[in-house]
Tab-separated table of C-alpha atoms in Angstrom:
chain	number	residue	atom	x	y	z
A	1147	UNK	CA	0.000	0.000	0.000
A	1148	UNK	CA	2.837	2.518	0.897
A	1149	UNK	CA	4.326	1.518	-1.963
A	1150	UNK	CA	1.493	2.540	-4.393
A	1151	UNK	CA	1.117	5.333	-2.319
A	1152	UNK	CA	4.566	6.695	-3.004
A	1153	UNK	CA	4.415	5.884	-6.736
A	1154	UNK	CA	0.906	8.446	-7.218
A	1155	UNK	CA	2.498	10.818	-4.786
A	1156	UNK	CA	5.726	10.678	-7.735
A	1157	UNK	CA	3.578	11.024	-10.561
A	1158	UNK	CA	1.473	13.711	-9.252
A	1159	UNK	CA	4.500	15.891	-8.660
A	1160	UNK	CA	6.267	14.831	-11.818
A	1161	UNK	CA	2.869	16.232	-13.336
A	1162	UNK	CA	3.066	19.469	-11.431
A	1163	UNK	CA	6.462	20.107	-12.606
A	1164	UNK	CA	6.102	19.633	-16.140
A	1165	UNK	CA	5.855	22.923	-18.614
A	1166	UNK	CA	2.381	24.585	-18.692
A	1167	UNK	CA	2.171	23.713	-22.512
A	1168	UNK	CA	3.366	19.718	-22.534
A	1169	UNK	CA	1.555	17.266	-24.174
A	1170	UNK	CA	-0.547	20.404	-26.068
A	1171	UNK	CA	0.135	19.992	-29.698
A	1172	UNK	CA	1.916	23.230	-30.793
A	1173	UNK	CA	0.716	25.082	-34.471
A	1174	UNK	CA	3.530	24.877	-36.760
A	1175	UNK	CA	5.265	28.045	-37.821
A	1176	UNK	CA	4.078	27.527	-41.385
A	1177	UNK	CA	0.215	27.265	-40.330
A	1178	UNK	CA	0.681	30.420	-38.699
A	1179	UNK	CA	1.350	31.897	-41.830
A	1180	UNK	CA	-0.849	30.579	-43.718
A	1181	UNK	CA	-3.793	31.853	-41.280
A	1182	UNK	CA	-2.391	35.292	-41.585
A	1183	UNK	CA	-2.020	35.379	-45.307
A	1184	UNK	CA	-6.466	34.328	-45.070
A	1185	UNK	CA	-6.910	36.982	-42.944
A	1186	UNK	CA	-4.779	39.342	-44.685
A	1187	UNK	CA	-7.325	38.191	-47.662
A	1188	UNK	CA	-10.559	39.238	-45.579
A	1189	UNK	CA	-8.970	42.109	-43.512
A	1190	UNK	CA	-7.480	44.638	-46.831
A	1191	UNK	CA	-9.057	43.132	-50.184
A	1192	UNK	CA	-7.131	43.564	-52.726
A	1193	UNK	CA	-4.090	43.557	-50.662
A	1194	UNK	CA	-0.854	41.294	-52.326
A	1195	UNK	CA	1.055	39.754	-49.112
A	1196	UNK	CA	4.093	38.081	-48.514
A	1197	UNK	CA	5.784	36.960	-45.835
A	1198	UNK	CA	8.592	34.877	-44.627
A	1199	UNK	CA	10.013	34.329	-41.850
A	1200	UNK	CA	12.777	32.222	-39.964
A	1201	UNK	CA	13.055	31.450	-36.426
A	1202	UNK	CA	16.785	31.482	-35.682
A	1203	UNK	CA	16.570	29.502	-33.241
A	1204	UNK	CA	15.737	26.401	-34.490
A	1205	UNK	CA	15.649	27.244	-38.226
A	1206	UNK	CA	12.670	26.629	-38.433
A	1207	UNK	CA	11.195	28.450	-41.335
A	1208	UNK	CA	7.934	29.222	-42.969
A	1209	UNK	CA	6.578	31.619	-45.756
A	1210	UNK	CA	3.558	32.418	-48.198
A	1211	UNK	CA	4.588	33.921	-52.043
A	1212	UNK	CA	8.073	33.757	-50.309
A	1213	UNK	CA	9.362	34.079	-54.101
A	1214	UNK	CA	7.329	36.396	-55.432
A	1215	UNK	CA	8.846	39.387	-56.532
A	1216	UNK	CA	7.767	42.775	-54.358
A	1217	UNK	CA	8.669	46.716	-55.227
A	1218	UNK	CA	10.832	47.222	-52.724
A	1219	UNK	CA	11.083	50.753	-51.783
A	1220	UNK	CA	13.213	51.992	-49.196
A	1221	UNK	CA	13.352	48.696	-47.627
A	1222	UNK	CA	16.053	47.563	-50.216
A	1223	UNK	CA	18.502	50.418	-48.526
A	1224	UNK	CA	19.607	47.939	-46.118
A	1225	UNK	CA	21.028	45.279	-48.965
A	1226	UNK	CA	22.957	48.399	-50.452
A	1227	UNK	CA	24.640	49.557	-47.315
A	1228	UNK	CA	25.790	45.910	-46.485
A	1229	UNK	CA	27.471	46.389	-50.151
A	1230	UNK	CA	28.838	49.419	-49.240
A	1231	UNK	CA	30.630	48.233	-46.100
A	1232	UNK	CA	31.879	44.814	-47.779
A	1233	UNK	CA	33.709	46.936	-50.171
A	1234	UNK	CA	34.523	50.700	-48.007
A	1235	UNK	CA	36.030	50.955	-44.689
A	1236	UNK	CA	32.957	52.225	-41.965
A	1237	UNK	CA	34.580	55.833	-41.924
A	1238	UNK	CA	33.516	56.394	-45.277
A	1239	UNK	CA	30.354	54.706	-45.377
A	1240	UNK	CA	28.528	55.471	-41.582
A	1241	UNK	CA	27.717	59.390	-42.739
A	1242	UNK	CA	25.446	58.217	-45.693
A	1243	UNK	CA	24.220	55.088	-43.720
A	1244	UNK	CA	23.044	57.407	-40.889
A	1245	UNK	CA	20.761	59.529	-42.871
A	1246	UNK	CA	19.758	56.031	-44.744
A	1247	UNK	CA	18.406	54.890	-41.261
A	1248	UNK	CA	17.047	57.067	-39.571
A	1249	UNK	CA	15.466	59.445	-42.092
A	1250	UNK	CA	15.643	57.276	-45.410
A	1251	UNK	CA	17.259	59.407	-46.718
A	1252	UNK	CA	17.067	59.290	-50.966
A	1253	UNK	CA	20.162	61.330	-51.826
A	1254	UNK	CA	22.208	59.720	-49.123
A	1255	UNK	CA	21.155	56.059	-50.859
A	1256	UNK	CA	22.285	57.168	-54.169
A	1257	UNK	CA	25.302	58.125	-52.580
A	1258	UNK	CA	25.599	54.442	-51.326
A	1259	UNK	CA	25.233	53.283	-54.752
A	1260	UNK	CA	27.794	55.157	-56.160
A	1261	UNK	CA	29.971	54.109	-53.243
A	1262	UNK	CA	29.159	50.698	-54.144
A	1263	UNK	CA	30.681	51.388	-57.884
A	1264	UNK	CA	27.074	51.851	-59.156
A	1265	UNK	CA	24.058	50.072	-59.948
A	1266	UNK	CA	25.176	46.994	-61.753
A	1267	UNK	CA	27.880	46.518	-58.689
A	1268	UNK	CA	25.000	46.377	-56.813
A	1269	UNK	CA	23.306	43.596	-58.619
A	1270	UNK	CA	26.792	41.544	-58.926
A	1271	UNK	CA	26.626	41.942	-54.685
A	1272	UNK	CA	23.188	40.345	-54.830
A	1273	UNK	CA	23.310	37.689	-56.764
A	1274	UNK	CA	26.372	37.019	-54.882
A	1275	UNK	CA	24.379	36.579	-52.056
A	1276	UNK	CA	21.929	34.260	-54.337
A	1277	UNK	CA	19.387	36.906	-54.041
A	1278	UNK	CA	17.887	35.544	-57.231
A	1279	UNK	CA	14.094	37.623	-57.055
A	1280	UNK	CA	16.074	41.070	-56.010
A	1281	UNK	CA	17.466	43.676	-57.987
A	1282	UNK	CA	18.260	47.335	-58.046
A	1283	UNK	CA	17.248	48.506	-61.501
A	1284	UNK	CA	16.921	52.424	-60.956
A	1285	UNK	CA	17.955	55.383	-58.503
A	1286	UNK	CA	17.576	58.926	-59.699
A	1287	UNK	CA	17.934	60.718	-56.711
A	1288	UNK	CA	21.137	63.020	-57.048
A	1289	UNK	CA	21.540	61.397	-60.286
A	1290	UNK	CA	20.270	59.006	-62.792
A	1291	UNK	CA	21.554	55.463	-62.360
A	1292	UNK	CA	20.292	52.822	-64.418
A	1293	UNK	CA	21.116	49.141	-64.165
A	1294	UNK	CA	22.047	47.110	-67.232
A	1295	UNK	CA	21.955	43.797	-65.777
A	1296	UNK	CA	18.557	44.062	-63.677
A	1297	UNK	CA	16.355	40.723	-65.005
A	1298	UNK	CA	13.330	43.684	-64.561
A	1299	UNK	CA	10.925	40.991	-63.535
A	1300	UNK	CA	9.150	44.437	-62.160
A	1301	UNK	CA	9.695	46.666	-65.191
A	1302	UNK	CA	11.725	49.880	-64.162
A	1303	UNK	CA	10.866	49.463	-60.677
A	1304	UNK	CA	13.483	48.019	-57.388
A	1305	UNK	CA	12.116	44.844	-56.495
A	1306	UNK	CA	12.653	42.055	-54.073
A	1307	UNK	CA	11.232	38.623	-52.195
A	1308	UNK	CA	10.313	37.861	-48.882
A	1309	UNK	CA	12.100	34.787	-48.625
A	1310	UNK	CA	15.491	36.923	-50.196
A	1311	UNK	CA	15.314	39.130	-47.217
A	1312	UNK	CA	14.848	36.827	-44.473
A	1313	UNK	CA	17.574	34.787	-46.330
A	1314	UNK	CA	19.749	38.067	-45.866
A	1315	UNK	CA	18.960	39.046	-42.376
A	1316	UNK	CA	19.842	35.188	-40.976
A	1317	UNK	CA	22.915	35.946	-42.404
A	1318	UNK	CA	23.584	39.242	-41.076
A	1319	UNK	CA	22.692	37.555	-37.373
A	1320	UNK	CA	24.479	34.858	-37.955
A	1321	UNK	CA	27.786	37.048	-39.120
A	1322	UNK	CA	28.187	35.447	-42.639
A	1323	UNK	CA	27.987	38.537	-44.556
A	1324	UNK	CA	30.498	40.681	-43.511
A	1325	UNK	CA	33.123	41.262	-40.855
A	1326	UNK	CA	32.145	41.207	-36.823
A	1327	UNK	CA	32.790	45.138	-36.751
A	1328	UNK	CA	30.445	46.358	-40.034
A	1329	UNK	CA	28.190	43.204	-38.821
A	1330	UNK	CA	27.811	45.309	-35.462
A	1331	UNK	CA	27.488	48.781	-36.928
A	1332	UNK	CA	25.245	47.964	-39.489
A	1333	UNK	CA	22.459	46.175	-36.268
A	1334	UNK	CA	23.209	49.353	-34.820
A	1335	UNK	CA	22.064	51.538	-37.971
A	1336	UNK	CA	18.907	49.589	-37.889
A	1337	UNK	CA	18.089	50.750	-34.797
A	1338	UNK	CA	17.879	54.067	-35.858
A	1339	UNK	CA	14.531	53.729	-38.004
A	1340	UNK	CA	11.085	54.031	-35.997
A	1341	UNK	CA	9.491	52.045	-33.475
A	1342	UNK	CA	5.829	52.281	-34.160
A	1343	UNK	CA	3.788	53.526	-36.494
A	1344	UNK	CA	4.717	55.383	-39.989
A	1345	UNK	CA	8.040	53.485	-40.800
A	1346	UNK	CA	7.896	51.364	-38.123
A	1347	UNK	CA	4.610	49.030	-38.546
A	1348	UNK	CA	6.514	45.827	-37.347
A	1349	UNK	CA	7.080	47.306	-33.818
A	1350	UNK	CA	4.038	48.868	-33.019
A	1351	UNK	CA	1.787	45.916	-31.674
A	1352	UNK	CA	5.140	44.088	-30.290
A	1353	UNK	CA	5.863	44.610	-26.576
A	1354	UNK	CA	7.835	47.555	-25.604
A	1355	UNK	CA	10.993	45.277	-24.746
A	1356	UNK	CA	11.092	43.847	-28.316
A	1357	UNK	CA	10.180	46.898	-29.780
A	1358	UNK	CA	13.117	48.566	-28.244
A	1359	UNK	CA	15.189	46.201	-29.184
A	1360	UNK	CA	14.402	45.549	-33.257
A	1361	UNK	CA	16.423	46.126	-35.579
A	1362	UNK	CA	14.488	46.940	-39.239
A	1363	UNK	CA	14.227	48.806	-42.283
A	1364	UNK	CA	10.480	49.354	-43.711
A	1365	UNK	CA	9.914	51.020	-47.340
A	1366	UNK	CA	6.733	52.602	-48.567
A	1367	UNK	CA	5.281	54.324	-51.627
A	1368	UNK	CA	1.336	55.321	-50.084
A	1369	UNK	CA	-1.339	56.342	-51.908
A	1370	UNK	CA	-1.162	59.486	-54.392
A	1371	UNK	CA	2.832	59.024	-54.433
A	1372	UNK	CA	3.494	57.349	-57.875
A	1373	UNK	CA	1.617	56.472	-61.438
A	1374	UNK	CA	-0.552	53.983	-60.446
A	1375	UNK	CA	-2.141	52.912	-57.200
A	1376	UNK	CA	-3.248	50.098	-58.232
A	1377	UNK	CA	0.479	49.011	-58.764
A	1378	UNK	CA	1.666	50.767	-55.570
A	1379	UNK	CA	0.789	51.813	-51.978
A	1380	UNK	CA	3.670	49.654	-51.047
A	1381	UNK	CA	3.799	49.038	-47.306
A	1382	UNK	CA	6.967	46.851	-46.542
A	1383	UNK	CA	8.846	46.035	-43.190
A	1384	UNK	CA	11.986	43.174	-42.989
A	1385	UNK	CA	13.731	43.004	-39.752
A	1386	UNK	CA	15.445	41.012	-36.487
A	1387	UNK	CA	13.258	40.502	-33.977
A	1388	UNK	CA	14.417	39.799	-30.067
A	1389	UNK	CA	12.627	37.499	-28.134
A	1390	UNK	CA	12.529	37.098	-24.203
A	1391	UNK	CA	15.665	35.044	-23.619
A	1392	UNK	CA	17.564	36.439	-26.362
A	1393	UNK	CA	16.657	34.211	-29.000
A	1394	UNK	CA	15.701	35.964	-32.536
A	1395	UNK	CA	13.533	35.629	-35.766
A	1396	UNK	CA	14.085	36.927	-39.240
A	1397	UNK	CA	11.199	38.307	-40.587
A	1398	UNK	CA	9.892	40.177	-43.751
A	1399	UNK	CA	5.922	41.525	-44.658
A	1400	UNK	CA	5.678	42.618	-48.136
A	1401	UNK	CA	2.429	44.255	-48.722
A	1402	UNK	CA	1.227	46.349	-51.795
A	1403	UNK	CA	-1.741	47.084	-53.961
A	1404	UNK	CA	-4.039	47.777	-50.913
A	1405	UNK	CA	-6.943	50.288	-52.441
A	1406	UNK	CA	-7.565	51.257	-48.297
A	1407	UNK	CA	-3.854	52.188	-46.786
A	1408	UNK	CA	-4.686	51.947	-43.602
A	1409	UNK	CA	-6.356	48.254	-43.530
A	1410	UNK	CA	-3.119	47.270	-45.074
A	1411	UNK	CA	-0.715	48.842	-42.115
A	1412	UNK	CA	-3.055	47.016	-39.738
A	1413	UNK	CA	-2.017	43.737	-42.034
A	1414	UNK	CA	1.331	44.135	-41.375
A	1415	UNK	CA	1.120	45.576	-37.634
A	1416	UNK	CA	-0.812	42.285	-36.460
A	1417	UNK	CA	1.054	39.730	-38.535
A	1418	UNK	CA	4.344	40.818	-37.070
A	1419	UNK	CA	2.517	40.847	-33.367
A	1420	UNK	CA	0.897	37.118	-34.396
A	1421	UNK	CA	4.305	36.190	-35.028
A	1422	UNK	CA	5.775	37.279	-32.022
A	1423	UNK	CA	2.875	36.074	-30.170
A	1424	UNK	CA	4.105	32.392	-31.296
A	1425	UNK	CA	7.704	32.131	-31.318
A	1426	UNK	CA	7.474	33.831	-27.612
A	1427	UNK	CA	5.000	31.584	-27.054
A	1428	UNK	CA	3.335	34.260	-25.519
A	1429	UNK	CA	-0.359	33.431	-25.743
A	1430	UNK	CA	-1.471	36.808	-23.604
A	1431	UNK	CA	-0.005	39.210	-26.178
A	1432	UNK	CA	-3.411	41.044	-27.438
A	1433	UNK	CA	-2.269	41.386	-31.178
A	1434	UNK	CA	-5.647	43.486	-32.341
A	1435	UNK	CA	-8.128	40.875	-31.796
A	1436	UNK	CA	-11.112	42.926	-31.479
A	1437	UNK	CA	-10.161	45.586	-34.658
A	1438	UNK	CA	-9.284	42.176	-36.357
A	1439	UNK	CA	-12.886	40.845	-35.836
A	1440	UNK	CA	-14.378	43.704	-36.426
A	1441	UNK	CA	-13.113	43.899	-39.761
A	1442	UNK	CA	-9.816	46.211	-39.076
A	1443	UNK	CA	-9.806	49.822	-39.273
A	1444	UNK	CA	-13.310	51.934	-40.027
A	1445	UNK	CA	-12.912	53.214	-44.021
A	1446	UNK	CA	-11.461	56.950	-43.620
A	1447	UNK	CA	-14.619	58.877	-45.090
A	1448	UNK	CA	-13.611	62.350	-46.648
A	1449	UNK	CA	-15.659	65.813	-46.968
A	1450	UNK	CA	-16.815	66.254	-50.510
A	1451	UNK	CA	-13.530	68.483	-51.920
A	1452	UNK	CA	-11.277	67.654	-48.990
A	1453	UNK	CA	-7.729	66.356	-49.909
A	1454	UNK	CA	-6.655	62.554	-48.890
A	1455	UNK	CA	-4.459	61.906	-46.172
A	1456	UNK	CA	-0.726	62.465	-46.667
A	1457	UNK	CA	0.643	58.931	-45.377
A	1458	UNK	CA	4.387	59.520	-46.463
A	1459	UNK	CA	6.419	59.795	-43.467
């Protein structure tokens, strides 16, 4: 009798001290994707989304139209500075990178580019990297610069992939694209961009710890900015993300296309917050639920003859 008595008294405590979440079956990373790419679908119409992302971790990966390719606005910067400082020495490249960060600053990029020996050095530097669906094909800020060796798979327009930039940031983290020092300084640049809200959509539903800590680069063209909305409103956000305990994910959330701009920034806010939500395993973490049900953000209704909103940061 003492003896079974002893053996339930062992299994009761073993039970007791096992993690909150053993023996619950845990939603891969890739289904969590794929239920924010339906949502994405329901919450902005319209909207084309991709995302990857990696957690580096484990490796663990997942993404949806990871290979599609995405006008990549400013967001591309951060591929040209790396270029920059795997060919200059940091003294001659941190002046231009510091406007790049924290104002994106257009003239300061094209100064990259030249630094970089121009745009087709850029290109060589990415397919380097076996960035196959990214490309630099034109800057004209302080200058025309025209590719000649941009595949174009988005006409005359910069372009990238999800699954390219996550591919590049696990890199970065993981010190296998440049030296420790421009490796460090280059983190630190991304730093500099915002935390929340215009330019900084994949912090603003994280918590304030991680959204402290990241370390991004988003890109946008918004409505009224360029030829063709229907082509445009390009909301995009690629970054490192910190979790508690120090581990970190690679993530990128192309978005474009979007006829309502700011059902689209919601997209991106709460897909980056969903993320977190998982890879913390932090099942608290309100990313939006109630907006999300609701159908996102109300439709911005304008006075007959009033101009739209400016959304360019």
């Amino acid at each position: 009798m003492r003896t079974v008595l002893l053996g339930a008294w062992l299994l009761a405590m073993t039970a007791s001290a096992a993690p909150p979440d053993a023996g619950v079956p845990r939603d891969s990373l890739q289904s969590v994707v794929d239920a924010l790419a339906r949502e994405a679908a329901r919450l902005s119409p319209g909207t084309d989304l991709a995302l990857a992302v990696t957690d580096l971790r484990t490796g663990e990966s997942a993404s949806v139209s990871g290979k599609a390719p995405h006008i990549s606005a400013s967001s591309a910067k951060v591929f040209w500075v790396a270029a920059a400082l795997n060919q200059r020495n940091l003294k001659q490249v941190a002046p231009l990178a510091e406007k790049v960060f924290r104002t994106s600053d257009n003239e300061a990029s094209g100064a990259i580019i030249d630094l970089v020996g121009g745009a087709d050095a850029i290109n060589v530097y990415l397919q380097g990297l076996g960035m196959k669906n990214t490309a630099l094909t034109k800057w004209n800020y302080g200058g025309q610069r025209w590719a000649t060796n941009s595949p174009k798979a988005m006409q005359n327009d910069n372009y990238f992939c999800a699954d390219d930039a996550v591919s590049f940031l696990a890199r970065l983290d993981k010190k296998a694209l440049l030296k420790p020092g421009p490796t460090a300084q280059l983190l630190k640049w991304m730093e500099l961009t915002p935390r929340e809200g215009c330019g900084g959509w994949l912090g603003t539903r994280l918590p304030a710890r991680a959204r402290a800590s990241l370390q991004h680069k988003g890109g946008w063209l918004p409505p009224g900015c360029c030829s063709d909305d229907a082509r445009y409103n390009v909301l995009n956000e690629m970054g490192l993300v910190t979790l508690p305990g120090g581990g970190r994910y690679a993530v990128a959330i192309l978005a474009s296309r979007g006829p309502d701009w700011p059902k689209q920034a919601f997209v991106v806010e709460r897909a980056s917050c969903v993320l977190y939500r998982h890879l913390a395993k932090d099942a608290a973490l309100d990313c939006g639920e109630a907006l999300a049900k609701a159908g996102g953000p109300a439709p911005v209704v304008l006075d007959a003859g009033a101009p739209p909103p400016d959304y360019d940061c």
